PDB file of C-alpha atoms and ligand atoms in Angstrom:
ATOM      1  CA  MET A 928      10.927 -25.002 -17.691  1.00 85.00           C
ATOM      2  CA  ASN A 929      11.238 -21.611 -19.398  1.00 89.00           C
ATOM      3  CA  LEU A 930       9.150 -18.530 -18.624  1.00 91.00           C
ATOM      4  CA  ALA A 931       6.596 -19.139 -21.381  1.00 90.00           C
ATOM      5  CA  ASP A 932       6.059 -22.766 -20.339  1.00 94.00           C
ATOM      6  CA  LYS A 933       5.662 -21.729 -16.691  1.00 95.00           C
ATOM      7  CA  VAL A 934       3.051 -19.127 -17.617  1.00 95.00           C
ATOM      8  CA  GLN A 935       1.242 -21.604 -19.835  1.00 94.00           C
ATOM      9  CA  ALA A 936       1.120 -24.169 -17.026  1.00 95.00           C
ATOM     10  CA  LEU A 937      -0.202 -21.531 -14.592  1.00 96.00           C
ATOM     11  CA  TYR A 938      -2.845 -20.409 -17.067  1.00 94.00           C
ATOM     12  CA  ALA A 939      -3.959 -23.996 -17.541  1.00 95.00           C
ATOM     13  CA  LYS A 940      -4.515 -24.329 -13.791  1.00 96.00           C
ATOM     14  CA  TYR A 941      -5.798 -20.889 -12.767  1.00 96.00           C
ATOM     15  CA  GLY A 942      -6.504 -18.852 -15.886  1.00 92.00           C
ATOM     16  CA  ALA A 943     -10.211 -19.690 -15.955  1.00 94.00           C
ATOM     17  CA  LEU A 944     -10.793 -18.303 -12.444  1.00 96.00           C
ATOM     18  CA  LYS A 945     -12.745 -15.025 -12.407  1.00 96.00           C
ATOM     19  CA  GLY A 946     -10.476 -12.026 -11.830  1.00 97.00           C
ATOM     20  CA  VAL A 947      -7.231 -14.026 -12.013  1.00 97.00           C
ATOM     21  CA  THR A 948      -4.519 -13.096 -14.513  1.00 97.00           C
ATOM     22  CA  ILE A 949      -0.989 -14.374 -14.910  1.00 96.00           C
ATOM     23  CA  GLU A 950       1.365 -11.613 -16.029  1.00 93.00           C
ATOM     24  CA  ILE A 951       5.010 -11.334 -17.004  1.00 95.00           C
ATOM     25  CA  TYR A 952       6.991  -8.309 -15.875  1.00 95.00           C
ATOM     26  CA  LYS A 953      10.284  -8.587 -17.843  1.00 96.00           C
ATOM     27  CA  GLN A 954      11.849 -11.693 -16.233  1.00 96.00           C
ATOM     28  CA  LEU A 955       9.304 -12.281 -13.460  1.00 98.00           C
ATOM     29  CA  ILE A 956       5.901 -13.931 -13.244  1.00 98.00           C
ATOM     30  CA  ALA A 957       3.112 -12.259 -11.286  1.00 98.00           C
ATOM     31  CA  VAL A 958      -0.344 -13.465 -10.328  1.00 98.00           C
ATOM     32  CA  SER A 959      -2.984 -10.759 -10.139  1.00 98.00           C
ATOM     33  CA  VAL A 960      -6.405 -11.191  -8.579  1.00 98.00           C
ATOM     34  CA  LYS A 961      -9.392  -8.875  -8.540  1.00 98.00           C
ATOM     35  CA  ASN A 962     -12.712  -9.234  -6.733  1.00 98.00           C
ATOM     36  CA  LYS A 963     -15.530  -6.940  -5.546  1.00 98.00           C
ATOM     37  CA  SER A 964     -13.501  -5.729  -2.564  1.00 98.00           C
ATOM     38  CA  ALA A 965      -9.958  -5.425  -3.760  1.00 98.00           C
ATOM     39  CA  SER A 966      -7.193  -6.321  -6.187  1.00 98.00           C
ATOM     40  CA  ALA A 967      -3.647  -7.527  -5.611  1.00 98.00           C
ATOM     41  CA  THR A 968      -0.519  -8.594  -7.455  1.00 98.00           C
ATOM     42  CA  ILE A 969       2.008 -11.072  -6.097  1.00 98.00           C
ATOM     43  CA  PHE A 970       5.277 -12.147  -7.727  1.00 98.00           C
ATOM     44  CA  LEU A 971       6.381 -15.783  -7.638  1.00 98.00           C
ATOM     45  CA  GLN A 972       9.917 -14.569  -6.963  1.00 98.00           C
ATOM     46  CA  GLY A 973      10.083 -14.169  -3.222  1.00 98.00           C
ATOM     47  CA  ALA A 974       6.282 -14.644  -2.982  1.00 98.00           C
ATOM     48  CA  GLN A 975       6.483 -10.869  -2.905  1.00 98.00           C
ATOM     49  CA  LEU A 976       3.192  -9.044  -2.697  1.00 98.00           C
ATOM     50  CA  ALA A 977       3.686  -5.932  -4.835  1.00 98.00           C
ATOM     51  CA  GLU A 978       0.259  -4.358  -4.666  1.00 98.00           C
ATOM     52  CA  TYR A 979      -2.953  -4.505  -2.688  1.00 98.00           C
ATOM     53  CA  LYS A 980      -5.733  -2.023  -3.401  1.00 98.00           C
ATOM     54  CA  GLN A 981      -9.164  -1.823  -1.836  1.00 97.00           C
ATOM     55  CA  ALA A 982     -11.844  -1.014  -4.443  1.00 96.00           C
ATOM     56  CA  GLY A 983     -12.068   2.774  -4.916  1.00 95.00           C
ATOM     57  CA  GLU A 984      -8.961   3.375  -2.784  1.00 96.00           C
ATOM     58  CA  ARG A 985      -5.369   4.279  -3.516  1.00 97.00           C
ATOM     59  CA  PRO A 986      -2.846   1.425  -3.297  1.00 98.00           C
ATOM     60  CA  LEU A 987      -2.117   0.361   0.278  1.00 98.00           C
ATOM     61  CA  LEU A 988       1.515  -0.453  -0.485  1.00 98.00           C
ATOM     62  CA  TRP A 989       4.349   1.587  -1.967  1.00 98.00           C
ATOM     63  CA  LEU A 990       6.272   0.071  -4.899  1.00 98.00           C
ATOM     64  CA  SER A 991       9.252   1.752  -6.500  1.00 98.00           C
ATOM     65  CA  ASP A 992       8.901   2.862 -10.122  1.00 97.00           C
ATOM     66  CA  GLN A 993      12.544   1.866 -10.517  1.00 97.00           C
ATOM     67  CA  CYS A 994      12.052  -1.885 -10.079  1.00 97.00           C
ATOM     68  CA  ASP A 995      13.722  -3.764 -12.950  1.00 96.00           C
ATOM     69  CA  TYR A 996      11.914  -7.093 -12.496  1.00 98.00           C
ATOM     70  CA  GLN A 997      15.067  -9.191 -12.944  1.00 97.00           C
ATOM     71  CA  VAL A 998      15.598 -12.720 -11.673  1.00 97.00           C
ATOM     72  CA  GLY A 999      17.456 -12.757  -8.365  1.00 96.00           C
ATOM     73  CA  LYS A1000      16.737  -9.116  -7.471  1.00 95.00           C
ATOM     74  CA  PRO A1001      13.989  -8.460  -4.897  1.00 96.00           C
ATOM     75  CA  LEU A1002      11.515  -5.733  -5.828  1.00 98.00           C
ATOM     76  CA  ARG A1003      11.854  -2.481  -3.895  1.00 98.00           C
ATOM     77  CA  GLY A1004       8.533  -2.156  -2.127  1.00 98.00           C
ATOM     78  CA  GLY A1005       5.403  -4.190  -1.486  1.00 98.00           C
ATOM     79  CA  ILE A1006       5.946  -6.805   1.241  1.00 98.00           C
ATOM     80  CA  PRO A1007       9.258  -8.709   0.898  1.00 98.00           C
ATOM     81  CA  ILE A1008       9.665 -11.785   3.131  1.00 98.00           C
ATOM     82  CA  CYS A1009      12.846 -11.651   5.212  1.00 98.00           C
ATOM     83  CA  TRP A1010      13.908 -15.151   6.359  1.00 98.00           C
ATOM     84  CA  PRO A1011      15.910 -16.911   7.921  1.00 98.00           C
ATOM     85  CA  TRP A1012      17.493 -13.695   9.186  1.00 98.00           C
ATOM     86  CA  PHE A1013      16.437 -10.062   9.205  1.00 98.00           C
ATOM     87  CA  GLY A1014      18.677  -7.263   7.961  1.00 98.00           C
ATOM     88  CA  ASP A1015      22.446  -7.625   8.362  1.00 97.00           C
ATOM     89  CA  LEU A1016      23.227 -11.188   9.530  1.00 97.00           C
ATOM     90  CA  ALA A1017      26.043  -9.780  11.680  1.00 96.00           C
ATOM     91  CA  LYS A1018      23.419  -7.918  13.757  1.00 97.00           C
ATOM     92  CA  ASN A1019      21.496 -11.107  14.482  1.00 98.00           C
ATOM     93  CA  PRO A1020      21.767 -13.217  17.639  1.00 98.00           C
ATOM     94  CA  ASP A1021      24.718 -15.689  17.783  1.00 98.00           C
ATOM     95  CA  GLN A1022      22.186 -18.556  17.805  1.00 98.00           C
ATOM     96  CA  VAL A1023      21.192 -17.510  14.263  1.00 98.00           C
ATOM     97  CA  LYS A1024      24.588 -16.232  13.020  1.00 97.00           C
ATOM     98  CA  ASP A1025      26.566 -19.309  14.121  1.00 96.00           C
ATOM     99  CA  GLN A1026      24.488 -21.565  11.832  1.00 97.00           C
ATOM    100  CA  ILE A1027      25.895 -19.893   8.708  1.00 96.00           C
ATOM    101  CA  SER A1028      29.470 -20.521   7.642  1.00 92.00           C
ATOM    102  CA  LEU A1029      29.750 -18.053   4.750  1.00 93.00           C
ATOM    103  CA  ASP A1030      31.350 -14.642   5.363  1.00 90.00           C
ATOM    104  CA  VAL A1031      29.340 -12.775   2.732  1.00 94.00           C
ATOM    105  CA  VAL A1032      25.573 -13.240   2.780  1.00 96.00           C
ATOM    106  CA  PRO A1033      22.644 -11.174   1.457  1.00 96.00           C
ATOM    107  CA  ALA A1034      20.683  -8.860   3.747  1.00 97.00           C
ATOM    108  CA  HIS A1035      17.290 -10.127   4.865  1.00 98.00           C
ATOM    109  CA  GLY A1036      17.997 -13.793   4.238  1.00 98.00           C
ATOM    110  CA  LEU A1037      17.653 -15.792   1.043  1.00 96.00           C
ATOM    111  CA  VAL A1038      14.009 -16.355   0.159  1.00 97.00           C
ATOM    112  CA  ARG A1039      13.325 -12.924  -1.373  1.00 97.00           C
ATOM    113  CA  GLU A1040      15.326 -14.001  -4.435  1.00 96.00           C
ATOM    114  CA  GLN A1041      13.952 -17.508  -4.835  1.00 97.00           C
ATOM    115  CA  GLU A1042      11.042 -18.581  -7.025  1.00 97.00           C
ATOM    116  CA  TRP A1043       8.191 -19.873  -4.917  1.00 98.00           C
ATOM    117  CA  GLN A1044       5.542 -22.255  -6.272  1.00 98.00           C
ATOM    118  CA  LEU A1045       1.920 -21.134  -6.643  1.00 98.00           C
ATOM    119  CA  VAL A1046      -0.026 -23.954  -5.017  1.00 98.00           C
ATOM    120  CA  ASP A1047      -3.568 -22.596  -4.916  1.00 98.00           C
ATOM    121  CA  VAL A1048      -5.836 -19.707  -5.873  1.00 98.00           C
ATOM    122  CA  ASN A1049      -9.200 -19.927  -4.183  1.00 98.00           C
ATOM    123  CA  LEU A1050     -12.197 -17.655  -4.804  1.00 98.00           C
ATOM    124  CA  ILE A1051     -13.600 -17.827  -1.262  1.00 98.00           C
ATOM    125  CA  ASP A1052     -16.532 -15.599  -2.254  1.00 97.00           C
ATOM    126  CA  SER A1053     -17.203 -12.607  -4.512  1.00 97.00           C
ATOM    127  CA  GLU A1054     -15.246 -10.378  -2.126  1.00 98.00           C
ATOM    128  CA  THR A1055     -12.397 -12.630  -1.043  1.00 98.00           C
ATOM    129  CA  THR A1056      -9.599 -14.425  -2.915  1.00 98.00           C
ATOM    130  CA  GLN A1057      -6.941 -16.545  -1.258  1.00 98.00           C
ATOM    131  CA  ILE A1058      -3.528 -17.184  -2.835  1.00 98.00           C
ATOM    132  CA  LYS A1059      -1.166 -19.850  -1.495  1.00 98.00           C
ATOM    133  CA  LEU A1060       2.523 -20.164  -2.333  1.00 98.00           C
ATOM    134  CA  GLU A1061       5.206 -22.521  -1.049  1.00 98.00           C
ATOM    135  CA  LEU A1062       8.972 -22.745  -1.107  1.00 98.00           C
ATOM    136  CA  ASP A1063      10.769 -26.023  -0.491  1.00 98.00           C
ATOM    137  CA  VAL A1064      14.074 -24.765   0.941  1.00 98.00           C
ATOM    138  CA  GLN A1065      16.927 -27.133   0.078  1.00 97.00           C
ATOM    139  CA  PRO A1066      20.110 -27.199   2.211  1.00 97.00           C
ATOM    140  CA  SER A1067      22.884 -25.032   0.732  1.00 95.00           C
ATOM    141  CA  ASP A1068      26.152 -23.373   1.747  1.00 92.00           C
ATOM    142  CA  LEU A1069      24.046 -20.339   2.632  1.00 94.00           C
ATOM    143  CA  TRP A1070      21.532 -22.181   4.809  1.00 97.00           C
ATOM    144  CA  PRO A1071      22.195 -25.842   5.753  1.00 97.00           C
ATOM    145  CA  PHE A1072      18.672 -26.773   6.907  1.00 98.00           C
ATOM    146  CA  PRO A1073      15.734 -28.089   4.844  1.00 98.00           C
ATOM    147  CA  ALA A1074      12.444 -26.280   5.473  1.00 98.00           C
ATOM    148  CA  LEU A1075       9.050 -25.795   3.907  1.00 98.00           C
ATOM    149  CA  LEU A1076       7.812 -22.207   3.782  1.00 98.00           C
ATOM    150  CA  LYS A1077       4.169 -21.382   3.151  1.00 98.00           C
ATOM    151  CA  LEU A1078       2.590 -18.006   2.431  1.00 98.00           C
ATOM    152  CA  GLU A1079      -1.143 -17.499   2.400  1.00 98.00           C
ATOM    153  CA  VAL A1080      -2.441 -14.133   1.173  1.00 98.00           C
ATOM    154  CA  THR A1081      -6.096 -13.278   1.593  1.00 98.00           C
ATOM    155  CA  VAL A1082      -7.269 -10.404  -0.620  1.00 98.00           C
ATOM    156  CA  GLY A1083     -10.562  -8.992   0.571  1.00 98.00           C
ATOM    157  CA  ARG A1084     -11.952  -6.036   2.518  1.00 97.00           C
ATOM    158  CA  SER A1085      -8.578  -6.133   4.221  1.00 98.00           C
ATOM    159  CA  LEU A1086      -5.213  -7.672   3.394  1.00 98.00           C
ATOM    160  CA  SER A1087      -4.244 -10.684   5.458  1.00 98.00           C
ATOM    161  CA  MET A1088      -0.987 -12.630   5.241  1.00 98.00           C
ATOM    162  CA  ASN A1089       0.146 -15.754   7.054  1.00 98.00           C
ATOM    163  CA  PHE A1090       3.760 -16.902   6.813  1.00 98.00           C
ATOM    164  CA  GLU A1091       4.534 -20.424   8.070  1.00 98.00           C
ATOM    165  CA  VAL A1092       7.903 -22.135   8.564  1.00 98.00           C
ATOM    166  CA  ILE A1093       8.066 -25.934   8.922  1.00 98.00           C
ATOM    167  CA  ASN A1094      11.272 -27.703   9.907  1.00 98.00           C
ATOM    168  CA  THR A1095      11.351 -30.651   7.487  1.00 98.00           C
ATOM    169  CA  GLY A1096      14.871 -31.715   8.453  1.00 98.00           C
ATOM    170  CA  ASP A1097      16.372 -33.786  11.272  1.00 98.00           C
ATOM    171  CA  LYS A1098      18.125 -30.916  13.109  1.00 98.00           C
ATOM    172  CA  ALA A1099      16.783 -27.907  15.000  1.00 98.00           C
ATOM    173  CA  PHE A1100      17.420 -24.445  13.550  1.00 98.00           C
ATOM    174  CA  SER A1101      16.960 -20.855  14.754  1.00 98.00           C
ATOM    175  CA  PHE A1102      15.869 -17.858  12.701  1.00 98.00           C
ATOM    176  CA  THR A1103      14.582 -14.308  12.737  1.00 98.00           C
ATOM    177  CA  SER A1104      12.159 -13.013  10.135  1.00 98.00           C
ATOM    178  CA  ALA A1105       9.945 -10.147   9.056  1.00 98.00           C
ATOM    179  CA  LEU A1106       7.198  -9.179   6.652  1.00 98.00           C
ATOM    180  CA  HIS A1107       8.914  -6.028   5.385  1.00 98.00           C
ATOM    181  CA  SER A1108       5.848  -3.932   4.462  1.00 98.00           C
ATOM    182  CA  TYR A1109       6.301  -0.668   2.531  1.00 98.00           C
ATOM    183  CA  PHE A1110       3.205   1.507   2.981  1.00 98.00           C
ATOM    184  CA  ASN A1111       2.080   4.177   0.512  1.00 98.00           C
ATOM    185  CA  VAL A1112       1.667   7.662   2.060  1.00 98.00           C
ATOM    186  CA  ALA A1113       0.852  11.084   0.592  1.00 98.00           C
ATOM    187  CA  GLY A1114       3.833  12.776   2.220  1.00 98.00           C
ATOM    188  CA  ILE A1115       5.893  11.389   5.079  1.00 98.00           C
ATOM    189  CA  GLU A1116       6.134  14.821   6.737  1.00 97.00           C
ATOM    190  CA  GLY A1117       2.371  14.910   7.274  1.00 98.00           C
ATOM    191  CA  VAL A1118       2.065  11.405   8.675  1.00 98.00           C
ATOM    192  CA  GLU A1119       1.620  10.435  12.330  1.00 98.00           C
ATOM    193  CA  VAL A1120       1.999   6.868  13.598  1.00 98.00           C
ATOM    194  CA  LEU A1121      -0.233   5.985  16.554  1.00 98.00           C
ATOM    195  CA  GLY A1122       0.122   2.958  18.782  1.00 98.00           C
ATOM    196  CA  LEU A1123       3.849   3.115  19.491  1.00 98.00           C
ATOM    197  CA  GLU A1124       3.578   5.522  22.405  1.00 97.00           C
ATOM    198  CA  ASP A1125       5.389   4.250  25.522  1.00 97.00           C
ATOM    199  CA  VAL A1126       6.652   1.179  23.620  1.00 98.00           C
ATOM    200  CA  GLU A1127      10.357   0.538  24.157  1.00 98.00           C
ATOM    201  CA  TYR A1128      12.409   0.570  20.973  1.00 98.00           C
ATOM    202  CA  ILE A1129      15.980  -0.063  19.826  1.00 98.00           C
ATOM    203  CA  ASP A1130      17.330   2.840  17.787  1.00 98.00           C
ATOM    204  CA  THR A1131      19.656   1.220  15.236  1.00 98.00           C
ATOM    205  CA  LEU A1132      20.890   4.684  14.225  1.00 98.00           C
ATOM    206  CA  LYS A1133      22.009   5.534  17.759  1.00 98.00           C
ATOM    207  CA  ASP A1134      24.226   2.575  18.629  1.00 97.00           C
ATOM    208  CA  TRP A1135      21.236   0.277  19.035  1.00 97.00           C
ATOM    209  CA  ARG A1136      20.418   1.859  22.349  1.00 98.00           C
ATOM    210  CA  LEU A1137      17.040   1.446  24.035  1.00 98.00           C
ATOM    211  CA  SER A1138      14.635   4.380  24.039  1.00 98.00           C
ATOM    212  CA  CYS A1139      10.955   5.181  24.443  1.00 98.00           C
ATOM    213  CA  SER A1140       8.585   8.073  23.756  1.00 97.00           C
ATOM    214  CA  SER A1141       5.105   8.924  24.975  1.00 97.00           C
ATOM    215  CA  ASP A1142       4.348  10.993  21.869  1.00 97.00           C
ATOM    216  CA  PRO A1143       2.791   9.776  18.618  1.00 97.00           C
ATOM    217  CA  LEU A1144       5.577   9.131  16.109  1.00 98.00           C
ATOM    218  CA  ARG A1145       6.300  11.697  13.430  1.00 98.00           C
ATOM    219  CA  VAL A1146       9.138  11.189  10.917  1.00 98.00           C
ATOM    220  CA  SER A1147      11.365  14.120   9.965  1.00 98.00           C
ATOM    221  CA  SER A1148      14.699  12.370   9.352  1.00 98.00           C
ATOM    222  CA  GLU A1149      16.060   8.862   8.744  1.00 98.00           C
ATOM    223  CA  ILE A1150      14.422   6.405  11.108  1.00 98.00           C
ATOM    224  CA  ASP A1151      15.307   2.742  11.665  1.00 98.00           C
ATOM    225  CA  ARG A1152      13.843   1.464  14.937  1.00 98.00           C
ATOM    226  CA  ILE A1153      12.871  -1.931  16.342  1.00 98.00           C
ATOM    227  CA  TYR A1154       9.846  -1.542  18.626  1.00 98.00           C
ATOM    228  CA  LYS A1155       9.814  -4.429  21.079  1.00 97.00           C
ATOM    229  CA  ASN A1156       7.010  -6.691  22.268  1.00 92.00           C
ATOM    230  CA  LEU A1157       4.206  -4.745  20.727  1.00 92.00           C
ATOM    231  CA  SER A1158       0.571  -5.780  20.832  1.00 87.00           C
ATOM    232  CA  GLY A1159      -2.504  -4.205  19.251  1.00 88.00           C
ATOM    233  CA  VAL A1160      -3.108  -2.079  16.192  1.00 96.00           C
ATOM    234  CA  VAL A1161      -0.643   0.480  14.833  1.00 98.00           C
ATOM    235  CA  LEU A1162      -2.199   3.290  12.821  1.00 98.00           C
ATOM    236  CA  ILE A1163      -0.605   5.348  10.052  1.00 98.00           C
ATOM    237  CA  ASN A1164      -2.638   8.541  10.112  1.00 98.00           C
ATOM    238  CA  ASP A1165      -2.243  10.118   6.663  1.00 98.00           C
ATOM    239  CA  PRO A1166      -4.194  13.379   6.312  1.00 97.00           C
ATOM    240  CA  GLY A1167      -2.706  13.935   2.844  1.00 97.00           C
ATOM    241  CA  PHE A1168      -4.636  10.920   1.571  1.00 97.00           C
ATOM    242  CA  ALA A1169      -7.452  11.542   4.103  1.00 97.00           C
ATOM    243  CA  ARG A1170      -7.053   7.978   5.358  1.00 97.00           C
ATOM    244  CA  GLN A1171      -5.663   5.762   8.068  1.00 98.00           C
ATOM    245  CA  ILE A1172      -3.816   2.498   7.499  1.00 98.00           C
ATOM    246  CA  GLU A1173      -4.391  -0.024  10.278  1.00 98.00           C
ATOM    247  CA  VAL A1174      -1.614  -2.592  10.755  1.00 98.00           C
ATOM    248  CA  THR A1175      -2.136  -5.552  13.077  1.00 98.00           C
ATOM    249  CA  SER A1176       0.647  -8.109  13.461  1.00 98.00           C
ATOM    250  CA  ARG A1177      -0.015 -11.684  14.564  1.00 97.00           C
ATOM    251  CA  ASN A1178       2.573 -13.660  16.481  1.00 97.00           C
ATOM    252  CA  ALA A1179       5.159 -11.035  15.512  1.00 97.00           C
ATOM    253  CA  PRO A1180       6.069  -9.143  18.680  1.00 97.00           C
ATOM    254  CA  ASP A1181       8.502  -6.679  17.077  1.00 98.00           C
ATOM    255  CA  LEU A1182       7.816  -3.879  14.640  1.00 98.00           C
ATOM    256  CA  VAL A1183      10.545  -2.241  12.554  1.00 98.00           C
ATOM    257  CA  VAL A1184       9.851   1.367  11.565  1.00 98.00           C
ATOM    258  CA  TRP A1185      12.002   2.546   8.689  1.00 98.00           C
ATOM    259  CA  ASN A1186      12.322   5.487   6.361  1.00 98.00           C
ATOM    260  CA  PRO A1187      15.710   6.138   4.681  1.00 98.00           C
ATOM    261  CA  TRP A1188      15.257   9.930   4.301  1.00 98.00           C
ATOM    262  CA  THR A1189      17.541  11.838   1.940  1.00 97.00           C
ATOM    263  CA  GLU A1190      21.072  10.426   2.376  1.00 97.00           C
ATOM    264  CA  LYS A1191      20.295   6.706   2.671  1.00 97.00           C
ATOM    265  CA  ALA A1192      17.710   7.029  -0.126  1.00 97.00           C
ATOM    266  CA  LYS A1193      20.554   7.981  -2.479  1.00 96.00           C
ATOM    267  CA  ARG A1194      22.416   4.767  -1.568  1.00 97.00           C
ATOM    268  CA  LEU A1195      19.495   2.395  -2.033  1.00 97.00           C
ATOM    269  CA  SER A1196      19.000   0.266  -5.143  1.00 96.00           C
ATOM    270  CA  HIS A1197      15.888   0.891  -7.249  1.00 97.00           C
ATOM    271  CA  PHE A1198      14.892   3.822  -5.036  1.00 98.00           C
ATOM    272  CA  ALA A1199      14.448   7.344  -6.475  1.00 97.00           C
ATOM    273  CA  ASP A1200      16.160  10.033  -4.397  1.00 96.00           C
ATOM    274  CA  GLN A1201      12.880  11.698  -3.398  1.00 97.00           C
ATOM    275  CA  ALA A1202      10.821   8.519  -3.052  1.00 98.00           C
ATOM    276  CA  PHE A1203      11.256   8.535   0.731  1.00 98.00           C
ATOM    277  CA  HIS A1204       8.537  11.185   0.902  1.00 98.00           C
ATOM    278  CA  LYS A1205       5.979   8.621  -0.311  1.00 98.00           C
ATOM    279  CA  MET A1206       6.664   5.564   1.846  1.00 98.00           C
ATOM    280  CA  LEU A1207       6.952   4.293   5.394  1.00 98.00           C
ATOM    281  CA  CYS A1208       7.936   0.768   6.397  1.00 98.00           C
ATOM    282  CA  LEU A1209       6.188  -0.892   9.340  1.00 98.00           C
ATOM    283  CA  GLU A1210       7.607  -4.419   9.425  1.00 98.00           C
ATOM    284  CA  SER A1211       5.949  -7.183  11.432  1.00 98.00           C
ATOM    285  CA  ALA A1212       8.839  -9.201  12.823  1.00 98.00           C
ATOM    286  CA  HIS A1213      10.378 -11.324  15.495  1.00 97.00           C
ATOM    287  CA  LEU A1214      13.982 -10.328  15.976  1.00 98.00           C
ATOM    288  CA  LEU A1215      16.879 -10.487  18.454  1.00 97.00           C
ATOM    289  CA  ASP A1216      15.660 -12.119  21.682  1.00 97.00           C
ATOM    290  CA  ASN A1217      12.383 -12.959  19.929  1.00 97.00           C
ATOM    291  CA  LEU A1218      14.218 -15.345  17.573  1.00 98.00           C
ATOM    292  CA  GLN A1219      12.501 -18.652  16.936  1.00 98.00           C
ATOM    293  CA  THR A1220      13.951 -22.162  17.200  1.00 98.00           C
ATOM    294  CA  LEU A1221      12.205 -25.116  15.554  1.00 98.00           C
ATOM    295  CA  ALA A1222      12.928 -28.760  16.331  1.00 98.00           C
ATOM    296  CA  PRO A1223      12.402 -31.281  13.511  1.00 98.00           C
ATOM    297  CA  ASP A1224       8.736 -31.352  12.374  1.00 98.00           C
ATOM    298  CA  GLN A1225       7.904 -28.232  14.437  1.00 98.00           C
ATOM    299  CA  SER A1226       6.335 -25.232  12.708  1.00 98.00           C
ATOM    300  CA  PHE A1227       5.932 -21.521  13.397  1.00 98.00           C
ATOM    301  CA  SER A1228       3.632 -18.986  11.813  1.00 98.00           C
ATOM    302  CA  MET A1229       3.279 -15.227  11.918  1.00 98.00           C
ATOM    303  CA  GLY A1230       1.163 -12.811  10.004  1.00 98.00           C
ATOM    304  CA  LEU A1231      -0.426  -9.452   9.540  1.00 98.00           C
ATOM    305  CA  ASN A1232      -3.710  -7.807   8.728  1.00 98.00           C
ATOM    306  CA  CYS A1233      -3.867  -4.375   7.117  1.00 98.00           C
ATOM    307  CA  ARG A1234      -6.704  -2.207   5.961  1.00 96.00           C
ATOM    308  CA  VAL A1235      -7.404   1.351   4.925  1.00 96.00           C
ATOM    309  CA  SER A1236     -10.088   3.364   6.699  1.00 89.00           C
ATOM    310  CA  ILE A1237     -11.208   6.725   5.377  1.00 82.00           C
ATOM    311  CA  THR A1238     -10.940   9.622   7.842  1.00 78.00           C
TER     312      THR A1238
HETATM  313  O1  LIG B 404      13.844  -2.137   7.262  1.00 71.81           O
HETATM  314  C1  LIG B 404      15.018  -1.942   7.862  1.00 71.81           C
HETATM  315  C2  LIG B 404      16.186  -2.246   6.925  1.00 71.81           C
HETATM  316  O2  LIG B 404      17.003  -3.207   7.515  1.00 71.81           O
HETATM  317  C3  LIG B 404      16.906  -0.935   6.655  1.00 71.81           C
HETATM  318  O3  LIG B 404      18.042  -0.800   7.465  1.00 71.81           O
HETATM  319  C4  LIG B 404      17.209  -1.002   5.148  1.00 71.81           C
HETATM  320  O4  LIG B 404      18.414  -1.668   4.916  1.00 71.81           O
HETATM  321  C5  LIG B 404      15.977  -1.728   4.655  1.00 71.81           C
HETATM  322  O5  LIG B 404      15.783  -2.766   5.616  1.00 71.81           O
HETATM  323  C6  LIG B 404      16.035  -2.176   3.211  1.00 71.81           C
HETATM  324  O6  LIG B 404      16.893  -3.262   3.066  1.00 71.81           O
HETATM  325  P1  LIG B 404      17.134  -3.803   1.564  1.00 71.81           P
HETATM  326  O7  LIG B 404      18.082  -4.951   1.692  1.00 71.81           O
HETATM  327  O8  LIG B 404      15.786  -4.228   1.025  1.00 71.81           O
HETATM  328  O9  LIG B 404      17.675  -2.633   0.781  1.00 71.81           O
END
């Protein structure tokens, strides 16, 4: 089915719903919803949430202005879904790595580039809209196990996401994954992250060695850390926007904190050289020794809840 036919079919099913629009951005289809509390836009490719905005507030998420909305290329920003491995496959546990036979594989797994199916849009009430997408993963050279992935996004007074993995095959498989959230900040230099004090982290920029700090986190250079076995709320305190962003992960014990800063920013695709000033990634994840293994018919779900509070 071509793009126009896909959009027509989506309009036939969901176009009459209040606040729902189906949009085309160059080669990609996006579903946008708007209610009394908030608005959001999610792309079928990768089931990638690109924007969430509480009414009267600035966008919660950062999205690059250099996205080219091409098939097969994940957007830079929003909340990409990283599965069935996070980051560089070579840095994943053997239990995950040894399942893949190819030498060259994409970073962050394979589902960011695939077109998910929109399976439901539900106006829960005047302030809450729920969007459901699914991806039926077929065995391939890249990933030999069938699986059904489900994403449920609830757009309301806060943003809630639930990502579920179901093993639909007859063999067990292991995976790591993350909801790779890019948050929108006024200026990274003025931001403080609270809630990571005294939490052990792996510093991937310093030979993956373990470290810990009792101070609130401030970012003044490239940062790429995996905070381990976290619980509770993490706050991005952003005086420049006079707001806090509250991030609560669910069943995702690890949190990746990432900002590329000047040098890595220049090497990133669809990322303006100075854009690092305006974003900070806090990625709800389960990585390394928190990998998951599913037997046939078993399922796993993780999620997050984010909201902006005005300071
Ligand atoms: O979020 C951590 C990270 O693994 C960084 O090292 C950086 O590579 C980032 O993800 C973005 O990855 P991407 O493949 O989207 O360019």
